N, CA, C and O of each residue as an XYZ file, in Angstrom:
752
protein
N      64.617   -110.340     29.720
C      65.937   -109.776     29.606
C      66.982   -110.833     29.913
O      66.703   -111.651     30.790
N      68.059   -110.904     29.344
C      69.267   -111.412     29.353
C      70.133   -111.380     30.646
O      70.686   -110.282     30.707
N      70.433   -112.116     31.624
C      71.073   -111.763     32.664
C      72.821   -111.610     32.178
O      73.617   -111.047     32.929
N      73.247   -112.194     30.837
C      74.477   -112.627     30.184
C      74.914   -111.534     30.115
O      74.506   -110.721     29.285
N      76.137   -111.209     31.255
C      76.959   -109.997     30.492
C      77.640   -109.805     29.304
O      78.325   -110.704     28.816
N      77.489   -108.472     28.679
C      78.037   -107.790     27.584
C      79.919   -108.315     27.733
O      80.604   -108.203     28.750
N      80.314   -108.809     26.539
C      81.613   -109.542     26.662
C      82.653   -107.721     26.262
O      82.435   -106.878     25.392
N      83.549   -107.770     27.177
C      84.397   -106.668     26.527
C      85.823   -107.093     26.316
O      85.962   -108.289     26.063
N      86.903   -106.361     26.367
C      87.921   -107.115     26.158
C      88.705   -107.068     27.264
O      88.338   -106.328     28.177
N      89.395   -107.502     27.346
C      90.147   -107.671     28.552
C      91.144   -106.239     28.992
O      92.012   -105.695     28.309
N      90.598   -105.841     30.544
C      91.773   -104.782     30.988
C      92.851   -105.244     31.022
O      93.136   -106.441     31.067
N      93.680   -104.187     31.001
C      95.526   -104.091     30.648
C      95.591   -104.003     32.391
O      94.878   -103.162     32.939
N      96.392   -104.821     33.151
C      96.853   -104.756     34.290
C      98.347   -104.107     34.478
O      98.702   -103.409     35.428
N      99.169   -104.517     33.306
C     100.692   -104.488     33.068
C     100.823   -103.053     32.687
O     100.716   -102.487     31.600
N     101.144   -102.530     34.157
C     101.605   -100.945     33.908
C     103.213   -101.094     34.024
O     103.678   -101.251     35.153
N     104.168   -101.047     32.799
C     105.356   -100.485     33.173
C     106.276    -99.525     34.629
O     107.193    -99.773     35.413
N     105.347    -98.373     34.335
C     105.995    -97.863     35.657
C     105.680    -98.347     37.027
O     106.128    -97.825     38.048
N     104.841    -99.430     36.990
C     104.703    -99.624     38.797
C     105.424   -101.230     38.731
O     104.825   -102.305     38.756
N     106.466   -101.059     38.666
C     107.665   -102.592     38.639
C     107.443   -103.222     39.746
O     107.598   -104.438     39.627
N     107.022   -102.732     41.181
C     106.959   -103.392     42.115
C     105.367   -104.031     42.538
O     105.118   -104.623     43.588
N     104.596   -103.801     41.665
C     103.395   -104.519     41.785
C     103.830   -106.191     42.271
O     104.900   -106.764     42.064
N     102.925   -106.576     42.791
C     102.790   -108.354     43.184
C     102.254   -109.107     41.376
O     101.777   -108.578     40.372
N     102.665   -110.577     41.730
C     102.298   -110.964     40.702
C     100.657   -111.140     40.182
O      99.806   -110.919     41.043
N     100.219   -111.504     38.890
C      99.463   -111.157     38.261
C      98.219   -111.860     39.181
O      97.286   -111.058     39.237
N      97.981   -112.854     39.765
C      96.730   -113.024     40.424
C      96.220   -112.233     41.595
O      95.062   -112.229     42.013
N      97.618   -111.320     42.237
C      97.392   -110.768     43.615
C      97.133   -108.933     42.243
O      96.527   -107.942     42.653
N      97.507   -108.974     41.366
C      97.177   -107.969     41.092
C      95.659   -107.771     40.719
O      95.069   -106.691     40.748
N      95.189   -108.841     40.408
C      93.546   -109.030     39.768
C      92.706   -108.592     40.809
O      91.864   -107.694     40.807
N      93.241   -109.751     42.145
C      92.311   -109.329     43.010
C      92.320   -108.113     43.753
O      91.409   -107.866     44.543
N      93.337   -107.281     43.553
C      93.182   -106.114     44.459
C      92.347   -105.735     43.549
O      91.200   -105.491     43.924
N      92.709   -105.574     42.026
C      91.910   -104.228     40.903
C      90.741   -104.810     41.625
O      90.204   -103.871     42.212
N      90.063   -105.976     41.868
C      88.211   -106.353     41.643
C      88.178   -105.998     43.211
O      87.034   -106.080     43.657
N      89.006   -105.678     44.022
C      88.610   -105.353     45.411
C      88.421   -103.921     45.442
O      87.831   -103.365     46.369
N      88.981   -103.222     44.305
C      88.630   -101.829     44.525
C      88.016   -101.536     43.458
O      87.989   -100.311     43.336
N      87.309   -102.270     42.294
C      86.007   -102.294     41.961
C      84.992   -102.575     42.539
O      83.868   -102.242     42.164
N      85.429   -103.659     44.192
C      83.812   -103.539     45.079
C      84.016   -102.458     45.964
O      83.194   -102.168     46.834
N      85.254   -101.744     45.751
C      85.282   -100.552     47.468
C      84.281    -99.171     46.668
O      83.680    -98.230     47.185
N      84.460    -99.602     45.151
C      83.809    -98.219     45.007
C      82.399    -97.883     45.204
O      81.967    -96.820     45.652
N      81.690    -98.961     44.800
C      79.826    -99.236     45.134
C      79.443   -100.714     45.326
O      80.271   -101.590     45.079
N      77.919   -101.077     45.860
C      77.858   -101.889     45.952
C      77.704   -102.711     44.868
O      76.823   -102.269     44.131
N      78.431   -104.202     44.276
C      78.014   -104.887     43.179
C      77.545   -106.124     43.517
O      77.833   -106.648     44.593
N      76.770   -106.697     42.604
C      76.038   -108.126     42.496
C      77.254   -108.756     42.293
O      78.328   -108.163     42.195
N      77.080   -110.042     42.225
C      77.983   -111.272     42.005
C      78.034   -111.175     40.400
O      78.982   -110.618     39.847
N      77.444   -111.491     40.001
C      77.563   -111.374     38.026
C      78.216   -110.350     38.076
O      79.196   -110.599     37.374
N      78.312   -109.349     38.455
C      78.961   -107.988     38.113
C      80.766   -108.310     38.427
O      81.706   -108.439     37.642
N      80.719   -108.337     39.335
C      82.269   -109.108     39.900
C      82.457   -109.731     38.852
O      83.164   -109.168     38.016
N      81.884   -111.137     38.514
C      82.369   -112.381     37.911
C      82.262   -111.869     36.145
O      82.490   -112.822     35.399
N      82.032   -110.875     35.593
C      82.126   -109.921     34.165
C      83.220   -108.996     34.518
O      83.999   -108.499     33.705
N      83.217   -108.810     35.743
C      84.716   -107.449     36.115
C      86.031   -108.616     35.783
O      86.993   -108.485     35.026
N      85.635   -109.798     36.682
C      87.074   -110.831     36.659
C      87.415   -111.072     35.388
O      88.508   -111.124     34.823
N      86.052   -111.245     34.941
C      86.672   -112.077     33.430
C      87.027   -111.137     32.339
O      87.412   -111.512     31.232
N      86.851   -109.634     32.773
C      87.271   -108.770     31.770
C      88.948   -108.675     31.899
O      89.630   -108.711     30.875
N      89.522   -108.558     33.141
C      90.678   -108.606     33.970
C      91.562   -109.985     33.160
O      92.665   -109.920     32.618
N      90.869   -110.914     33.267
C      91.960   -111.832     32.403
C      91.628   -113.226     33.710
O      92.117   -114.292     33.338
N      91.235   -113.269     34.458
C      90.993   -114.623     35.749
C      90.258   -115.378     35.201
O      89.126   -115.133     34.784
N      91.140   -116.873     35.131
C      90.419   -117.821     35.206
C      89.325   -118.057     35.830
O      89.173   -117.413     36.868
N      88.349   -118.917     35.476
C      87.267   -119.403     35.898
C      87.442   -119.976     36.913
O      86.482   -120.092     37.676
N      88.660   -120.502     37.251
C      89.019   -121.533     38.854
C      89.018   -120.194     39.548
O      88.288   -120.121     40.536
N      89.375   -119.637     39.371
C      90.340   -118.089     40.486
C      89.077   -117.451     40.684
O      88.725   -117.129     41.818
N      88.400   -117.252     39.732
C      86.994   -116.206     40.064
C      85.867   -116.916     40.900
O      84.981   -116.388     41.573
N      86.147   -118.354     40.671
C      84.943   -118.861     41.735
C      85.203   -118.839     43.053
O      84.376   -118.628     43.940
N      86.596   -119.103     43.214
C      87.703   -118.977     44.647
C      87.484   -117.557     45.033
O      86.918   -117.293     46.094
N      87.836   -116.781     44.354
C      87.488   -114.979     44.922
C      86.250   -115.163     45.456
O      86.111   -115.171     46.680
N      84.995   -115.367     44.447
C      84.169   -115.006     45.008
C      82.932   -115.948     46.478
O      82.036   -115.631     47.260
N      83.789   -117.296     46.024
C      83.262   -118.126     47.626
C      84.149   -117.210     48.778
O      83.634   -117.044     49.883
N      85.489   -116.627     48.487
C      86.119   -116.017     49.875
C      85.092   -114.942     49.978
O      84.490   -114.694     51.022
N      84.911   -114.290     48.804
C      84.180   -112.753     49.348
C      82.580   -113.180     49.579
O      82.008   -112.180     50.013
N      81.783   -114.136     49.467
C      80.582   -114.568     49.956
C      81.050   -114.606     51.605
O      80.720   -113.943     52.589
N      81.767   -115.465     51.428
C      81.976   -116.188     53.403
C      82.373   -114.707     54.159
O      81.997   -114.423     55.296
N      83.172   -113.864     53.332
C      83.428   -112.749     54.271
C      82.682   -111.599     54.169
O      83.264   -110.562     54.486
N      81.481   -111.517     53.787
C      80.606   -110.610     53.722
C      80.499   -109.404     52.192
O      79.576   -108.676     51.827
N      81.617   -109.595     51.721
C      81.547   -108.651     50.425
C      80.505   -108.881     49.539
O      79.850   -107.871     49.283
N      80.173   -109.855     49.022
C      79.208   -110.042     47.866
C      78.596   -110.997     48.625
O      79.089   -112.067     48.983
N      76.604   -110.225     49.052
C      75.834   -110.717     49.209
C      74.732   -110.151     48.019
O      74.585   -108.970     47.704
N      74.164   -111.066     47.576
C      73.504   -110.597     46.764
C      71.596   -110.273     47.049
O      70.755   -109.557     46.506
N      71.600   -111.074     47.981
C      70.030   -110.848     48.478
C      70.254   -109.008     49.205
O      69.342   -108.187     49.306
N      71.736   -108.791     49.612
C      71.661   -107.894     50.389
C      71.600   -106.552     49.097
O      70.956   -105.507     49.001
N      72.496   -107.156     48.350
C      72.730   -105.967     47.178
C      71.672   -105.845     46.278
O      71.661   -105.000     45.383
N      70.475   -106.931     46.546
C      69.159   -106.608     45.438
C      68.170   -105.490     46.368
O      67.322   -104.784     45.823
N      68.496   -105.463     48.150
C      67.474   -104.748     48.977
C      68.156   -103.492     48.671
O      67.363   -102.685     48.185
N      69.276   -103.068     48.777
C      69.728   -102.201     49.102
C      69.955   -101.325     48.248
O      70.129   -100.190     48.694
N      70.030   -101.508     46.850
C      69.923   -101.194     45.402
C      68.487   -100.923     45.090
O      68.207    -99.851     44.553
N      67.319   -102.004     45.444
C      65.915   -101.798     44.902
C      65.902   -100.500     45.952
O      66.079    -99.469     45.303
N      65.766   -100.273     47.200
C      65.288    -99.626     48.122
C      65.736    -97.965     47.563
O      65.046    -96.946     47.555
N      67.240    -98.196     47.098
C      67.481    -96.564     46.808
C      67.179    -96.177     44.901
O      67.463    -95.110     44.356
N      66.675    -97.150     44.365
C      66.080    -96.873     43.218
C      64.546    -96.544     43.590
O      64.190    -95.551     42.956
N      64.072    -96.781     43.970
C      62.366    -97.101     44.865
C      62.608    -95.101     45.493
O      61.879    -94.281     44.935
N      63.236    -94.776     46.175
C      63.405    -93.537     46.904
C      63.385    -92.548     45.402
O      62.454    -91.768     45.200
N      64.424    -92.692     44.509
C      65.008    -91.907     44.143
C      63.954    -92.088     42.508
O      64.214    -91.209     41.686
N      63.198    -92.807     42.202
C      62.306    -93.075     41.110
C      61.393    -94.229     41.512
O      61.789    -95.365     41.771
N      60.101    -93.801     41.536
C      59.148    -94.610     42.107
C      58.693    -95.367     40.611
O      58.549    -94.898     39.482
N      58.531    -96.827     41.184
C      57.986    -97.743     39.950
C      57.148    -98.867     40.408
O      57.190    -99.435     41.500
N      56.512    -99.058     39.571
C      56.029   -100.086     39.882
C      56.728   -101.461     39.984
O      57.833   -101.312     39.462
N      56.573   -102.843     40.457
C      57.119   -103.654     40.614
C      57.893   -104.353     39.645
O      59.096   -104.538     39.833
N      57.147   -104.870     38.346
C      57.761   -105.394     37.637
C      58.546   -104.211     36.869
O      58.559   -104.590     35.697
N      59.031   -103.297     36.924
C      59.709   -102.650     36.202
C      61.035   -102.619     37.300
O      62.153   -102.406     36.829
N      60.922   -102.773     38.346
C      61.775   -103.095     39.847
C      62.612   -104.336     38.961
O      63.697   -104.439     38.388
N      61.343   -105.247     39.235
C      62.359   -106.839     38.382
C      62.957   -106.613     37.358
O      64.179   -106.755     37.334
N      62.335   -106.247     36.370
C      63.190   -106.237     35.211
C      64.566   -105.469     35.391
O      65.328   -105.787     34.479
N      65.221   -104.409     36.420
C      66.197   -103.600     36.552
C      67.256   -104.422     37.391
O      68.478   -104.308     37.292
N      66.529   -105.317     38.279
C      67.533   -106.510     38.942
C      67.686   -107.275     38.264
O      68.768   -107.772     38.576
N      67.193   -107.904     37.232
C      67.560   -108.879     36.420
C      68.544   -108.395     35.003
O      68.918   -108.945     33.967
N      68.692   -107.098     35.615
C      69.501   -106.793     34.686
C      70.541   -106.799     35.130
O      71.547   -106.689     34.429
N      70.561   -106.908     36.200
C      72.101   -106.884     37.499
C      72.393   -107.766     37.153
O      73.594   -107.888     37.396
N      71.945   -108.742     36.577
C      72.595   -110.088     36.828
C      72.266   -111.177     37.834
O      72.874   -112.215     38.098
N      70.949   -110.579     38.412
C      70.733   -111.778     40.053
C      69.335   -112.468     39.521
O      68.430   -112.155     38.747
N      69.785   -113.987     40.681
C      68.414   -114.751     40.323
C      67.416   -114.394     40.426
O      67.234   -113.255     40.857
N      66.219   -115.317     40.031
C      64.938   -115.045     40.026
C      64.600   -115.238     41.590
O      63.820   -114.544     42.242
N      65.177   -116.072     41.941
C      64.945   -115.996     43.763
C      65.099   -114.872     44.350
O      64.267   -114.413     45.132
N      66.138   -114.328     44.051
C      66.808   -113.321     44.351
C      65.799   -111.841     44.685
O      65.422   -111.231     45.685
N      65.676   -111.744     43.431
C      64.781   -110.914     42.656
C      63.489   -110.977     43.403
O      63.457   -110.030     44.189
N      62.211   -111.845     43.489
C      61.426   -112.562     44.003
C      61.615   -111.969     45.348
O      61.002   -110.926     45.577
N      62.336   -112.450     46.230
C      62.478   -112.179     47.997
C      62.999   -110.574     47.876
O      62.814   -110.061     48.980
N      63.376   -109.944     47.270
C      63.778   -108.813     47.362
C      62.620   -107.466     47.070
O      62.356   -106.499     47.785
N      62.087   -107.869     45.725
C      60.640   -107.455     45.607
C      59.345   -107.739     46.762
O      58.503   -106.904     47.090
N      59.413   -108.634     47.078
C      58.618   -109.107     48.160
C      58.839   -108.378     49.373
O      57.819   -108.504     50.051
N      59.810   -107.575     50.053
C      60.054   -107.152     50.537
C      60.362   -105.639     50.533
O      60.495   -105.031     51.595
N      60.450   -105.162     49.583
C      60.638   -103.902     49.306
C      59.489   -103.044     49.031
O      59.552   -101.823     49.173
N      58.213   -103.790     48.558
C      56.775   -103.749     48.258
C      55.587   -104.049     49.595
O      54.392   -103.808     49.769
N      56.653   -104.683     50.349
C      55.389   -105.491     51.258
C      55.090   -104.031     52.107
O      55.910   -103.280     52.634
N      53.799   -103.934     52.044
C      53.034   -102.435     52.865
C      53.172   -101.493     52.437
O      53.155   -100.393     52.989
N      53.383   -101.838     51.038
C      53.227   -100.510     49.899
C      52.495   -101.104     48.822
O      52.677   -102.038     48.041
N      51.208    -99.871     49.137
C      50.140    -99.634     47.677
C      50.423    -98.882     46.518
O      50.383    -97.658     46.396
N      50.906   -100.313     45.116
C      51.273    -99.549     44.392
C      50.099    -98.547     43.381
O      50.153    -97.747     42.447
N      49.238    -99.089     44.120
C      48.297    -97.994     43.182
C      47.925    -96.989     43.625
O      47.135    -96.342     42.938
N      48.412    -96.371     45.168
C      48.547    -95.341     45.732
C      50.128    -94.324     45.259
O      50.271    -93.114     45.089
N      50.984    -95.339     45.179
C      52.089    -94.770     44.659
C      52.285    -94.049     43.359
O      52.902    -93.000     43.177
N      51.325    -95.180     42.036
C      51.275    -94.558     41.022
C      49.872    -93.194     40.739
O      49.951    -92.440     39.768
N      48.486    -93.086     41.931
C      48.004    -92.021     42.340
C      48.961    -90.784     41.995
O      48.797    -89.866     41.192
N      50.158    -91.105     42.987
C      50.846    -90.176     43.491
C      51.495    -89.258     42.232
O      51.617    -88.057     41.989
N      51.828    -90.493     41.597
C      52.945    -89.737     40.047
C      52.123    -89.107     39.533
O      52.464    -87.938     39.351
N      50.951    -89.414     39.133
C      49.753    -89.127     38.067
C      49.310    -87.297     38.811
O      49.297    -86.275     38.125
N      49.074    -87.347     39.955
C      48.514    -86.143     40.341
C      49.941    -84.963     40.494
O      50.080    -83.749     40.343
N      50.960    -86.284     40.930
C      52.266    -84.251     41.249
C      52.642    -84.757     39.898
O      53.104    -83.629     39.724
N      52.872    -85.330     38.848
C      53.395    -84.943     38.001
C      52.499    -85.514     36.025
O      52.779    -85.971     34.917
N      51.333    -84.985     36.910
C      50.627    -85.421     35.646
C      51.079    -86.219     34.594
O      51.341    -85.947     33.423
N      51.112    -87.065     35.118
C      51.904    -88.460     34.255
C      50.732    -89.634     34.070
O      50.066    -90.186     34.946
N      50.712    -89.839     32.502
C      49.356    -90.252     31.696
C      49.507    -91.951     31.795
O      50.476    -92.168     32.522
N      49.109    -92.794     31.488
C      49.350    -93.712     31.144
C      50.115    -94.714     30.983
O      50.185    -95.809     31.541
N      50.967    -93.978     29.746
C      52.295    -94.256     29.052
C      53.022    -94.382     30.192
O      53.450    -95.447     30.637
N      53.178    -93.215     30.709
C      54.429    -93.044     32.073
C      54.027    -94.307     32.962
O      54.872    -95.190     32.811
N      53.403    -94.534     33.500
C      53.087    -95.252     34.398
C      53.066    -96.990     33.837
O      53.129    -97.942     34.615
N      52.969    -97.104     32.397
C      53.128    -98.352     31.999
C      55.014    -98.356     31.769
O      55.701    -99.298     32.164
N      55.475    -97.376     31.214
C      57.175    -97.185     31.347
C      57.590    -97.460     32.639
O      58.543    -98.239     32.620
N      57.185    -97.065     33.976
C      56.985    -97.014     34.970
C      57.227    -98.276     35.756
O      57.790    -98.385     36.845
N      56.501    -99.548     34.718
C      56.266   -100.830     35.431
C      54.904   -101.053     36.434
O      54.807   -101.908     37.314
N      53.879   -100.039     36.049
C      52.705   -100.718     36.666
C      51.929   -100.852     35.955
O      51.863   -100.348     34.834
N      51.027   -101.711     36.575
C      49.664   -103.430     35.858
C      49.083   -102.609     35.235
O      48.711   -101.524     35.681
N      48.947   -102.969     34.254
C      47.634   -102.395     33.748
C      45.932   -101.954     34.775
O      45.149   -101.006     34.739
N      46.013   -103.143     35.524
C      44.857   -103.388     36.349
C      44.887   -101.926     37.621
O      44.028   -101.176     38.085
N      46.312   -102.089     37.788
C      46.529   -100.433     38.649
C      46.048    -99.222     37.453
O      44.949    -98.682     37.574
N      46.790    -98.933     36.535
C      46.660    -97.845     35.517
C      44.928    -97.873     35.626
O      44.206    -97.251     36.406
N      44.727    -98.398     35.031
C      42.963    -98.606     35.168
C      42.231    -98.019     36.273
O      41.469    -97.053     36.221
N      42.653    -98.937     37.591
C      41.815    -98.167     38.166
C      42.184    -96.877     39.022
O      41.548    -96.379     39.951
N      43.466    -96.448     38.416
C      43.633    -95.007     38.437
C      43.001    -94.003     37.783
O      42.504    -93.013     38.320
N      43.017    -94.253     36.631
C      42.455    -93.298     35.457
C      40.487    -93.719     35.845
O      39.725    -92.755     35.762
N      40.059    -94.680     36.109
C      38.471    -94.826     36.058
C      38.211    -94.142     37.682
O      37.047    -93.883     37.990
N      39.248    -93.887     38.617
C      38.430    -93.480     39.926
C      38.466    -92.082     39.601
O      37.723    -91.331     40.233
N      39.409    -91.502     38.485
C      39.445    -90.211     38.132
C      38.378    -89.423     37.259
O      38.298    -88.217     37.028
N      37.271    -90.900     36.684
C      36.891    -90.374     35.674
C      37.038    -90.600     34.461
O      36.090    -90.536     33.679
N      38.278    -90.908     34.090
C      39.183    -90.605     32.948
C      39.325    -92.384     32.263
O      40.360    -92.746     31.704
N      38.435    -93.072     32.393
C      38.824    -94.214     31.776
C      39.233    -94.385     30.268
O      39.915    -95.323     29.857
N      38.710    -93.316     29.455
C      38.739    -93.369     28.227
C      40.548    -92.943     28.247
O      41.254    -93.177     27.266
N      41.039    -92.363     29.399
C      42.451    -91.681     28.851
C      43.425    -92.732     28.883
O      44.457    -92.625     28.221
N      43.090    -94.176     29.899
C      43.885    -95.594     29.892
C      43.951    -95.959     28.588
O      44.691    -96.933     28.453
N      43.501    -95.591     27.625
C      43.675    -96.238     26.579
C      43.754    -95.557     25.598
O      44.012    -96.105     24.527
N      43.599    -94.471     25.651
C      43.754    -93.105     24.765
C      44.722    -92.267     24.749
O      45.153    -91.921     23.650
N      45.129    -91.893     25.591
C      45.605    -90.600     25.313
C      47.493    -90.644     26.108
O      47.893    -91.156     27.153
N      47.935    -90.171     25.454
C      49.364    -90.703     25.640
C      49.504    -89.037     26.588
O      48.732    -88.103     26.801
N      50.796    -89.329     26.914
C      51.142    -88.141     28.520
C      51.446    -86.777     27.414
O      51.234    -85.850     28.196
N      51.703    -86.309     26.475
C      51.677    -85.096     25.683
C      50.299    -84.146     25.152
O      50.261    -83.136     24.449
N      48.928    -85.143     25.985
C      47.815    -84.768     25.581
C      47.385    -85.166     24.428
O      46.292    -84.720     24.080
N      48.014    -85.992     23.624
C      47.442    -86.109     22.228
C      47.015    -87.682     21.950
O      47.601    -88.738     22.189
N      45.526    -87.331     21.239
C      45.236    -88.809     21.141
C      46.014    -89.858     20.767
O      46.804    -89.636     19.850
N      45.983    -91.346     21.420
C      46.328    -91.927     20.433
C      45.433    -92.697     19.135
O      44.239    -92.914     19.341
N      46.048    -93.101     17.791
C      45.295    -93.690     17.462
C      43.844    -94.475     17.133
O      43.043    -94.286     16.217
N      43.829    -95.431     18.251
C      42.785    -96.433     19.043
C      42.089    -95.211     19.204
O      41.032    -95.017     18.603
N      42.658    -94.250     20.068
C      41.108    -93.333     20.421
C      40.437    -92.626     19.589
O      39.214    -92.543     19.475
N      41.551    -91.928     18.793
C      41.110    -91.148     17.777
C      39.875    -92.249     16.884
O      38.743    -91.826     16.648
N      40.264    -93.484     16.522
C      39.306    -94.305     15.954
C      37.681    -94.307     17.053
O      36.530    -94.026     16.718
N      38.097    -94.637     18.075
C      36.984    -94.962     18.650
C      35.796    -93.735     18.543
O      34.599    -94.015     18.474
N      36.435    -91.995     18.540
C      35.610    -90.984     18.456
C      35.388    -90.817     17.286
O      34.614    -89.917     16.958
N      35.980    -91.606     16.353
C      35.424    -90.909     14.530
C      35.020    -92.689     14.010
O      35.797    -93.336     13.307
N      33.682    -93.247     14.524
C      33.636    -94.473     13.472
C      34.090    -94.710     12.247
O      34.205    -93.572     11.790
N      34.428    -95.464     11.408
C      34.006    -95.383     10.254
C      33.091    -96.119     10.113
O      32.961    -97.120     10.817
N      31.917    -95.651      8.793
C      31.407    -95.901      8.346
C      30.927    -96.592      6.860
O      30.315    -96.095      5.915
N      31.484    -97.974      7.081
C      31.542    -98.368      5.607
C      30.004    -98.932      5.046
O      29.523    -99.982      5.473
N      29.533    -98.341      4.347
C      28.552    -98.691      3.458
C      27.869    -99.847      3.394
O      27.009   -100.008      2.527
């Protein structure tokens, strides 16, 4: 995935009726200060908010070394704290974790120490157990999901069900591959 934000066009700052606004750089940074008061954001996220706003590239690196040094945009903090309430609120496996931070916009370091930590003393093949039995979720789900194949596997084979890792999609219906594997053909 692309960490490159989607280019949009630039917000309108210049509201007529508020004449007493400050000039245009003290106006930028309040708008991007109350684009971080509303949730927590990554640094790429800021630095796609600035540049939608109209801020130079000098001004946005200056914002955002002040808001590093003063605690606003940490990003190791905003990959724990983001993975942790995605992790609560939809259980996944790991690399489907990464791929959703790297969509934030944060490094692979980033990403890396944050996963590492959000995982450490959690069995994800107990976790994906878990989906499969409360919510009978086949395969498919669990590869959408973001877990290994090598987990899926030996979920479905401690169940029994090895033929369904590769068969049978979460609607009950064969796929394909399986349907082949139970009807040979027989060519002459």
């Amino acid at each position: 995935m692309s960490s490159r934000p989607r280019s949009r066009a630039p917000l309108p700052l210049d509201r007529p009726d508020r004449p007493d606004r400050p000039d245009r750089p003290d106006r930028i940074e309040e708008a991007a200060l109350r684009y971080l008061a509303r949730r927590d954001r990554s640094e790429a996220q800021l630095r796609s908010y600035l540049t939608r706003l109209g801020a130079s590239a000098s001004r946005i690196s200056t914002l955002l070394a002040r808001w590093r040094r003063l605690g606003y945009v940490d990003d190791a903090a905003f990959a724990r704290r983001w993975g942790r309430a995605r992790l609560a609120q939809k259980p996944m496996g790991r690399a489907r974790l990464e791929a959703e931070l790297e969509a934030l916009g944060l490094s692979d370091r980033t990403i890396a120490a944050a996963a590492r930590e959000l995982y450490d003393g959690v069995d994800e093949r107990e976790l994906a157990a878990r989906l499969v039995s409360g919510k009978r979720a086949g395969p498919a789900a669990l590869r959408r999901r973001g877990f290994s194949e090598e987990t899926i596997e030996s979920i479905f084979a401690a169940a029994g069900d090895s033929d369904d890792v590769e068969g049978t999609w979460d609607d009950g219906r064969r796929s394909p591959a399986a349907r082949r594997r139970a009807h040979p053909r027989t060519d002459g």
